[in-house]
Amino acid sequence: MAQAGNSGPGVQGRPGAVPGRASWRWALALLWLAATWCWARASGGAPRRRWPVPYKRFSFRPEPDPYCQAKYTFCPTGSPVPVMKGDDVIEVFRLQAPVWEFKYGDLLGHLKIMHDAIGFRSKLTGKNYTMEWYELFQLGNCTFPHIRPEMNAPFWCNQGAACFFEGIDDTHWKENGTLVLVATISGNMFNKMAKWVKQDNETGIYYETWTVQASPAKGAETWFESYDCSKFVLRTYEKLAELGAEFKKIETNYTRIFLYSGEPTYLGNETSVFGPSGNKSLALAIRRFYYPFKPHLSTKEFLLSLLQIFDAVIIHRQFYLFYNFEYWFLPMKYPFIKITYEEIPLPNRNKTFPGL
């Protein structure tokens, strides 16, 4: 787990239906479809894009490029997921602590920037385990690319993966965060969850920081969903509920980082934008946008970069998003960016699996 390498039956006619009435209804329907098609052709219309854009999954996890180096080793004490005995009783814990607590203490906790994980305890063996999902090369590398002089396209060090290891660091999770029992499952359910986690980890390979919405208003259109540690925890909870787990009725909150924009415009992938036949002016605009986000800046460079970022995002209301290995333009809107700590309820048990 720690290793990141790799049409239906037709409707029957009602007795006593009038054939003539059915015929003219079909004729009107066909006429309406034809008129709609002609209008779309005349106006250049196209089918409405699906929002939010579905997160793309892959058939395998690629090996990381040697250029991508993490300051802190990913999953340093990772271990294989054990196979539990079917009749074992496994306690499931919600784990949450401030991001980078090991370096900044509870500082980011005051801003409600939290990291999420899941803990397990086997009653049969007494052993504890921690499972989490996070960036291979730290958050900055997953959020912004490297602008390398020898390469035309921005270079991304973006992968996220699951990490599983024995033990739960009680002090880490309790001191400034959360360690609370949320469910109890069988060993059989744990083993099925473990198989699902392996498949999820192998096909969902990259991290996405931002949730992009039209506005902060309730029910606003969501353009892109994030894909981060909290989403992994939520997916795992949903899988356990599908398998029959019954969760406690407690409040659970998660950190979300929002960008707000009008409807995004699709720009293309790396080849179509930066390739030999690409759009040179667009390629230059994207490189210029990402340049101020480069790492390892001096204090003077950092302050200058902040001014450039403010000018691009707030004054000119522009943001270039990299999602599904494709580029999108976001016409930014007030309040531009927001960090929230929102309640997302624990799932309800799937009643179609009563025997699990």
CSV table of C-alpha atoms in Angstrom, one decimal:
chain,number,residue,atom,x,y,z
A,1,MET,CA,0.0,0.0,0.0
A,2,ALA,CA,2.8,2.4,0.9
A,3,GLN,CA,4.4,1.9,-2.6
A,4,ALA,CA,2.9,4.3,-5.1
A,5,GLY,CA,4.3,2.4,-8.2
A,6,ASN,CA,1.7,0.9,-10.2
A,7,SER,CA,-31.1,-0.3,-24.2
A,8,GLY,CA,-33.9,-1.6,-22.0
A,9,PRO,CA,-37.3,-3.3,-22.7
A,10,GLY,CA,-39.8,-1.0,-24.5
A,11,VAL,CA,-42.9,0.3,-22.8
A,12,GLN,CA,-45.9,-1.8,-23.6
A,13,GLY,CA,-49.0,0.1,-25.0
A,14,ARG,CA,-52.0,0.5,-22.7
A,15,PRO,CA,-55.1,-1.5,-23.5
A,16,GLY,CA,-57.6,0.8,-25.3
A,17,ALA,CA,-55.1,3.4,-26.4
A,18,VAL,CA,-56.0,5.4,-29.5
A,19,PRO,CA,-53.5,4.7,-32.3
A,20,GLY,CA,-54.1,8.0,-34.0
A,21,ARG,CA,-53.4,10.0,-30.9
A,22,ALA,CA,-50.2,8.2,-30.3
A,23,SER,CA,-49.1,8.8,-33.9
A,24,TRP,CA,-49.5,12.5,-33.8
A,25,ARG,CA,-47.7,12.7,-30.5
A,26,TRP,CA,-44.7,10.8,-32.0
A,27,ALA,CA,-44.9,13.2,-35.0
A,28,LEU,CA,-44.7,16.3,-32.7
A,29,ALA,CA,-41.9,14.8,-30.8
A,30,LEU,CA,-39.9,14.1,-33.9
A,31,LEU,CA,-40.6,17.6,-35.2
A,32,TRP,CA,-39.4,19.1,-31.9
A,33,LEU,CA,-36.2,17.1,-32.1
A,34,ALA,CA,-35.6,18.1,-35.7
A,35,ALA,CA,-36.1,21.8,-34.8
A,36,THR,CA,-33.8,21.6,-31.9
A,37,TRP,CA,-31.1,19.9,-34.0
A,38,CYS,CA,-31.4,22.6,-36.7
A,39,TRP,CA,-31.2,25.4,-34.1
A,40,ALA,CA,-28.1,23.9,-32.6
A,41,ARG,CA,-26.5,23.6,-36.0
A,42,ALA,CA,-27.5,27.1,-37.0
A,43,SER,CA,-26.3,28.6,-33.7
A,44,GLY,CA,-23.1,26.5,-33.4
A,45,GLY,CA,-24.5,24.9,-30.3
A,46,ALA,CA,-22.9,21.8,-28.7
A,47,PRO,CA,-24.0,19.4,-26.0
A,48,ARG,CA,-23.7,20.9,-22.5
A,49,ARG,CA,-20.5,20.0,-20.8
A,50,ARG,CA,-20.8,17.7,-17.8
A,51,TRP,CA,-20.0,19.5,-14.5
A,52,PRO,CA,-18.2,18.8,-12.3
A,53,VAL,CA,-15.6,17.4,-14.7
A,54,PRO,CA,-15.2,13.7,-13.7
A,55,TYR,CA,-11.9,12.9,-12.1
A,56,LYS,CA,-9.9,10.8,-14.5
A,57,ARG,CA,-8.7,7.3,-13.4
A,58,PHE,CA,-5.8,5.4,-14.9
A,59,SER,CA,-5.1,1.8,-15.7
A,60,PHE,CA,-1.8,1.8,-13.7
A,61,ARG,CA,0.4,4.1,-11.6
A,62,PRO,CA,3.5,5.4,-13.4
A,63,GLU,CA,6.9,5.5,-11.8
A,64,PRO,CA,7.8,9.0,-10.4
A,65,ASP,CA,10.3,11.0,-12.4
A,66,PRO,CA,13.7,11.2,-10.7
A,67,TYR,CA,13.4,15.0,-10.9
A,68,CYS,CA,10.6,14.9,-8.4
A,69,GLN,CA,12.1,14.9,-4.9
A,70,ALA,CA,10.2,15.1,-1.6
A,71,LYS,CA,11.6,17.0,1.3
A,72,TYR,CA,9.9,14.5,3.6
A,73,THR,CA,9.8,10.9,2.7
A,74,PHE,CA,6.4,9.5,1.7
A,75,CYS,CA,5.1,6.8,4.0
A,76,PRO,CA,8.5,6.0,5.6
A,77,THR,CA,7.2,3.2,7.9
A,78,GLY,CA,4.6,1.8,5.5
A,79,SER,CA,3.6,-1.9,5.8
A,80,PRO,CA,1.4,-4.4,3.9
A,81,VAL,CA,-2.3,-4.4,4.8
A,82,PRO,CA,-2.9,-7.5,7.0
A,83,VAL,CA,-5.6,-10.1,6.2
A,84,MET,CA,-7.9,-10.2,9.2
A,85,LYS,CA,-9.8,-13.2,10.4
A,86,GLY,CA,-13.4,-13.0,9.2
A,87,ASP,CA,-14.9,-13.1,12.7
A,88,ASP,CA,-12.5,-10.5,14.1
A,89,VAL,CA,-14.1,-7.2,15.4
A,90,ILE,CA,-12.4,-4.1,14.0
A,91,GLU,CA,-12.9,-0.7,15.5
A,92,VAL,CA,-12.8,2.2,13.0
A,93,PHE,CA,-11.5,5.6,14.2
A,94,ARG,CA,-11.8,9.0,12.6
A,95,LEU,CA,-8.3,10.7,12.8
A,96,GLN,CA,-7.7,14.4,12.1
A,97,ALA,CA,-4.9,16.8,13.0
A,98,PRO,CA,-3.5,20.1,11.7
A,99,VAL,CA,-1.6,19.9,8.4
A,100,TRP,CA,2.2,19.7,9.0
A,101,GLU,CA,1.8,19.5,12.8
A,102,PHE,CA,5.2,17.9,13.1
A,103,LYS,CA,6.7,21.2,11.8
A,104,TYR,CA,4.3,24.0,12.8
A,105,GLY,CA,2.5,22.5,15.8
A,106,ASP,CA,-1.2,23.5,15.9
A,107,LEU,CA,-0.7,26.7,13.9
A,108,LEU,CA,-2.6,25.5,10.8
A,109,GLY,CA,-5.2,24.0,13.1
A,110,HIS,CA,-6.2,27.5,14.1
A,111,LEU,CA,-6.9,28.1,10.4
A,112,LYS,CA,-8.9,24.8,10.2
A,113,ILE,CA,-6.4,23.4,7.7
A,114,MET,CA,-6.6,19.8,8.7
A,115,HIS,CA,-5.3,16.4,7.6
A,116,ASP,CA,-7.6,13.4,7.7
A,117,ALA,CA,-6.9,9.7,8.1
A,118,ILE,CA,-8.5,6.5,9.4
A,119,GLY,CA,-7.5,4.2,12.3
A,120,PHE,CA,-8.3,0.6,12.9
A,121,ARG,CA,-8.0,-1.6,16.0
A,122,SER,CA,-8.3,-5.4,15.9
A,123,LYS,CA,-9.9,-6.7,19.1
A,124,LEU,CA,-8.6,-10.2,18.3
A,125,THR,CA,-4.9,-9.2,18.2
A,126,GLY,CA,-5.0,-5.8,19.9
A,127,LYS,CA,-3.0,-4.3,17.1
A,128,ASN,CA,-3.6,-0.7,15.8
A,129,TYR,CA,-3.2,0.5,12.2
A,130,THR,CA,-3.3,3.9,10.5
A,131,MET,CA,-4.4,4.4,6.8
A,132,GLU,CA,-4.1,7.8,5.0
A,133,TRP,CA,-3.8,9.2,1.5
A,134,TYR,CA,-1.5,12.2,0.8
A,135,GLU,CA,1.0,13.8,-1.7
A,136,LEU,CA,4.1,11.9,-2.7
A,137,PHE,CA,6.1,15.2,-3.1
A,138,GLN,CA,4.3,17.6,-0.7
A,139,LEU,CA,1.4,19.9,-1.3
A,140,GLY,CA,3.2,22.6,-3.2
A,141,ASN,CA,4.4,20.3,-5.9
A,142,CYS,CA,0.9,18.8,-6.4
A,143,THR,CA,-0.6,22.3,-6.6
A,144,PHE,CA,1.8,24.1,-8.9
A,145,PRO,CA,4.4,23.0,-11.5
A,146,HIS,CA,8.0,23.6,-12.0
A,147,ILE,CA,8.9,25.9,-14.8
A,148,ARG,CA,12.1,24.4,-16.2
A,149,PRO,CA,14.2,26.4,-18.7
A,150,GLU,CA,15.0,23.3,-20.8
A,151,MET,CA,11.3,22.3,-21.2
A,152,ASN,CA,8.5,24.2,-23.0
A,153,ALA,CA,5.6,22.8,-20.9
A,154,PRO,CA,5.3,23.2,-17.1
A,155,PHE,CA,6.6,20.1,-15.4
A,156,TRP,CA,4.3,18.5,-12.8
A,157,CYS,CA,5.4,16.4,-9.8
A,158,ASN,CA,1.9,15.4,-8.9
A,159,GLN,CA,1.0,12.1,-7.4
A,160,GLY,CA,-0.9,11.1,-4.3
A,161,ALA,CA,-1.2,7.6,-2.8
A,162,ALA,CA,-2.4,5.6,0.1
A,163,CYS,CA,-0.1,4.8,3.1
A,164,PHE,CA,-0.8,2.0,5.6
A,165,PHE,CA,1.3,1.3,8.6
A,166,GLU,CA,1.0,-0.4,12.0
A,167,GLY,CA,0.2,1.7,15.0
A,168,ILE,CA,-1.7,4.9,15.8
A,169,ASP,CA,0.1,7.9,17.2
A,170,ASP,CA,-2.4,8.8,19.9
A,171,THR,CA,-0.6,11.9,20.9
A,172,HIS,CA,-0.4,13.3,17.4
A,173,TRP,CA,-4.1,12.9,16.7
A,174,LYS,CA,-5.5,13.7,20.1
A,175,GLU,CA,-3.4,16.7,21.1
A,176,ASN,CA,-4.7,19.2,18.6
A,177,GLY,CA,-7.1,17.2,16.6
A,178,THR,CA,-9.5,14.2,16.7
A,179,LEU,CA,-9.3,10.5,17.5
A,180,VAL,CA,-12.8,9.1,17.9
A,181,LEU,CA,-14.5,5.8,17.3
A,182,VAL,CA,-17.0,6.1,14.4
A,183,ALA,CA,-17.9,2.4,13.6
A,184,THR,CA,-17.2,-1.2,14.3
A,185,ILE,CA,-16.8,-3.7,11.4
A,186,SER,CA,-16.0,-7.4,11.0
A,187,GLY,CA,-12.7,-8.8,9.8
A,188,ASN,CA,-14.4,-9.9,6.6
A,189,MET,CA,-15.6,-6.3,5.9
A,190,PHE,CA,-12.1,-5.0,6.5
A,191,ASN,CA,-10.6,-7.5,4.0
A,192,LYS,CA,-13.1,-6.4,1.4
A,193,MET,CA,-12.3,-2.8,2.1
A,194,ALA,CA,-8.6,-3.5,1.7
A,195,LYS,CA,-9.1,-4.9,-1.8
A,196,TRP,CA,-11.1,-1.8,-2.8
A,197,VAL,CA,-8.4,0.5,-1.4
A,198,LYS,CA,-5.8,-1.3,-3.5
A,199,GLN,CA,-7.8,-0.8,-6.6
A,200,ASP,CA,-8.6,2.8,-5.7
A,201,ASN,CA,-5.0,3.6,-5.0
A,202,GLU,CA,-3.8,2.1,-8.3
A,203,THR,CA,-6.3,4.0,-10.5
A,204,GLY,CA,-6.5,7.4,-8.7
A,205,ILE,CA,-3.0,8.6,-9.0
A,206,TYR,CA,-2.9,12.4,-8.8
A,207,TYR,CA,-3.7,14.9,-6.1
A,208,GLU,CA,-6.1,17.8,-6.7
A,209,THR,CA,-6.0,20.7,-4.2
A,210,TRP,CA,-8.9,22.9,-5.4
A,211,THR,CA,-12.6,22.6,-5.4
A,212,VAL,CA,-13.8,25.1,-8.1
A,213,GLN,CA,-17.3,26.5,-7.8
A,214,ALA,CA,-19.4,29.3,-9.4
A,215,SER,CA,-19.9,31.0,-6.0
A,216,PRO,CA,-20.0,30.3,-2.2
A,217,ALA,CA,-23.8,30.1,-2.3
A,218,LYS,CA,-25.5,26.9,-1.4
A,219,GLY,CA,-26.3,24.8,-4.4
A,220,ALA,CA,-23.8,26.7,-6.7
A,221,GLU,CA,-22.5,24.9,-9.7
A,222,THR,CA,-19.4,22.9,-9.0
A,223,TRP,CA,-16.9,22.9,-11.9
A,224,PHE,CA,-14.2,20.7,-10.4
A,225,GLU,CA,-13.9,18.6,-7.3
A,226,SER,CA,-10.8,18.2,-5.2
A,227,TYR,CA,-9.1,14.9,-4.7
A,228,ASP,CA,-7.2,14.9,-1.4
A,229,CYS,CA,-6.8,13.2,1.9
A,230,SER,CA,-10.3,14.0,3.1
A,231,LYS,CA,-11.9,12.7,-0.1
A,232,PHE,CA,-10.1,9.4,0.4
A,233,VAL,CA,-11.5,9.1,3.9
A,234,LEU,CA,-15.0,9.9,2.7
A,235,ARG,CA,-14.7,7.4,-0.1
A,236,THR,CA,-13.5,4.7,2.4
A,237,TYR,CA,-16.4,5.5,4.7
A,238,GLU,CA,-18.8,5.2,1.8
A,239,LYS,CA,-17.3,1.8,0.9
A,240,LEU,CA,-17.6,0.6,4.4
A,241,ALA,CA,-21.3,1.7,4.5
A,242,GLU,CA,-21.9,-0.1,1.2
A,243,LEU,CA,-20.4,-3.2,2.9
A,244,GLY,CA,-22.8,-2.8,5.8
A,245,ALA,CA,-20.9,-0.7,8.4
A,246,GLU,CA,-23.1,1.3,10.7
A,247,PHE,CA,-21.6,4.7,11.6
A,248,LYS,CA,-22.2,6.6,14.8
A,249,LYS,CA,-24.2,9.8,14.7
A,250,ILE,CA,-21.5,12.4,15.3
A,251,GLU,CA,-20.5,15.6,13.6
A,252,THR,CA,-17.6,15.3,11.2
A,253,ASN,CA,-16.0,18.4,9.5
A,254,TYR,CA,-13.4,18.6,6.7
A,255,THR,CA,-11.2,21.2,5.2
A,256,ARG,CA,-11.9,22.4,1.7
A,257,ILE,CA,-10.1,24.9,-0.4
A,258,PHE,CA,-12.3,26.7,-2.9
A,259,LEU,CA,-11.6,28.8,-6.0
A,260,TYR,CA,-14.6,30.7,-7.4
A,261,SER,CA,-15.0,31.4,-11.1
A,262,GLY,CA,-17.4,31.7,-14.0
A,263,GLU,CA,-17.8,28.7,-16.3
A,264,PRO,CA,-14.3,27.4,-17.2
A,265,THR,CA,-13.0,27.2,-20.7
A,266,TYR,CA,-11.2,24.1,-21.9
A,267,LEU,CA,-7.7,24.9,-23.4
A,268,GLY,CA,-6.2,21.5,-24.3
A,269,ASN,CA,-3.6,19.1,-23.1
A,270,GLU,CA,0.2,19.4,-23.0
A,271,THR,CA,0.6,18.4,-26.6
A,272,SER,CA,-2.1,20.6,-28.1
A,273,VAL,CA,-1.0,23.7,-26.1
A,274,PHE,CA,2.8,23.3,-25.8
A,275,GLY,CA,3.6,20.9,-28.7
A,276,PRO,CA,5.1,21.8,-32.1
A,277,SER,CA,1.6,22.8,-33.5
A,278,GLY,CA,0.5,24.3,-30.2
A,279,ASN,CA,-0.8,27.7,-29.3
A,280,LYS,CA,2.4,29.7,-28.6
A,281,SER,CA,0.7,32.7,-27.1
A,282,LEU,CA,-1.4,30.6,-24.8
A,283,ALA,CA,1.6,28.5,-23.8
A,284,LEU,CA,3.5,31.7,-22.9
A,285,ALA,CA,0.5,33.0,-20.9
A,286,ILE,CA,0.3,29.7,-18.9
A,287,ARG,CA,4.1,29.7,-18.2
A,288,ARG,CA,3.9,33.3,-17.0
A,289,PHE,CA,1.0,32.6,-14.8
A,290,TYR,CA,2.7,29.7,-13.0
A,291,TYR,CA,6.2,31.3,-12.8
A,292,PRO,CA,5.5,33.3,-9.5
A,293,PHE,CA,4.5,30.0,-7.8
A,294,LYS,CA,8.0,28.5,-8.1
A,295,PRO,CA,9.5,27.0,-4.9
A,296,HIS,CA,12.7,28.0,-2.9
A,297,LEU,CA,12.3,31.8,-3.2
A,298,SER,CA,14.2,34.4,-1.2
A,299,THR,CA,12.1,36.8,0.9
A,300,LYS,CA,12.4,39.5,-1.7
A,301,GLU,CA,11.4,37.1,-4.5
A,302,PHE,CA,8.5,35.8,-2.4
A,303,LEU,CA,7.0,39.3,-1.8
A,304,LEU,CA,7.4,40.1,-5.5
A,305,SER,CA,5.7,36.8,-6.5
A,306,LEU,CA,2.8,37.6,-4.1
A,307,LEU,CA,2.3,40.9,-6.0
A,308,GLN,CA,2.3,39.1,-9.4
A,309,ILE,CA,-0.1,36.5,-8.1
A,310,PHE,CA,-2.4,39.2,-6.7
A,311,ASP,CA,-2.3,41.0,-10.0
A,312,ALA,CA,-3.1,37.9,-12.1
A,313,VAL,CA,-5.8,36.4,-9.9
A,314,ILE,CA,-7.5,39.4,-8.2
A,315,ILE,CA,-6.9,42.3,-10.6
A,316,HIS,CA,-7.1,40.5,-13.9
A,317,ARG,CA,-9.2,37.6,-12.6
A,318,GLN,CA,-7.3,34.9,-14.3
A,319,PHE,CA,-6.4,31.4,-13.2
A,320,TYR,CA,-5.1,28.5,-15.2
A,321,LEU,CA,-6.1,25.1,-13.7
A,322,PHE,CA,-4.4,21.8,-14.5
A,323,TYR,CA,-6.9,19.0,-14.1
A,324,ASN,CA,-6.9,15.5,-15.6
A,325,PHE,CA,-3.6,16.4,-17.2
A,326,GLU,CA,-5.4,19.1,-19.2
A,327,TYR,CA,-5.5,22.9,-18.9
A,328,TRP,CA,-8.5,25.0,-18.2
A,329,PHE,CA,-9.0,28.8,-18.0
A,330,LEU,CA,-11.0,30.1,-14.9
A,331,PRO,CA,-12.5,33.6,-15.1
A,332,MET,CA,-12.2,34.3,-11.4
A,333,LYS,CA,-15.0,35.8,-9.3
A,334,TYR,CA,-15.2,37.4,-5.9
A,335,PRO,CA,-14.4,36.1,-3.2
A,336,PHE,CA,-11.8,34.3,-5.4
A,337,ILE,CA,-10.5,31.9,-2.8
A,338,LYS,CA,-11.8,30.6,0.5
A,339,ILE,CA,-10.8,27.9,3.0
A,340,THR,CA,-13.8,26.3,4.8
A,341,TYR,CA,-14.2,23.7,7.5
A,342,GLU,CA,-17.5,22.1,6.5
A,343,GLU,CA,-19.6,19.4,8.1
A,344,ILE,CA,-20.0,16.3,5.9
A,345,PRO,CA,-22.1,13.7,7.7
A,346,LEU,CA,-21.0,10.1,8.1
A,347,PRO,CA,-22.8,7.8,5.6
A,348,ASN,CA,-25.8,5.7,6.3
A,349,ARG,CA,-25.5,1.9,6.2
A,350,ASN,CA,-26.5,0.4,2.8
A,351,LYS,CA,-29.6,-1.5,3.7
A,352,THR,CA,-29.2,-3.7,0.6
A,353,PHE,CA,-26.3,-5.6,2.4
A,354,PRO,CA,-28.0,-6.7,5.6
A,355,GLY,CA,-26.0,-9.9,5.9
A,356,LEU,CA,-22.5,-8.3,6.0
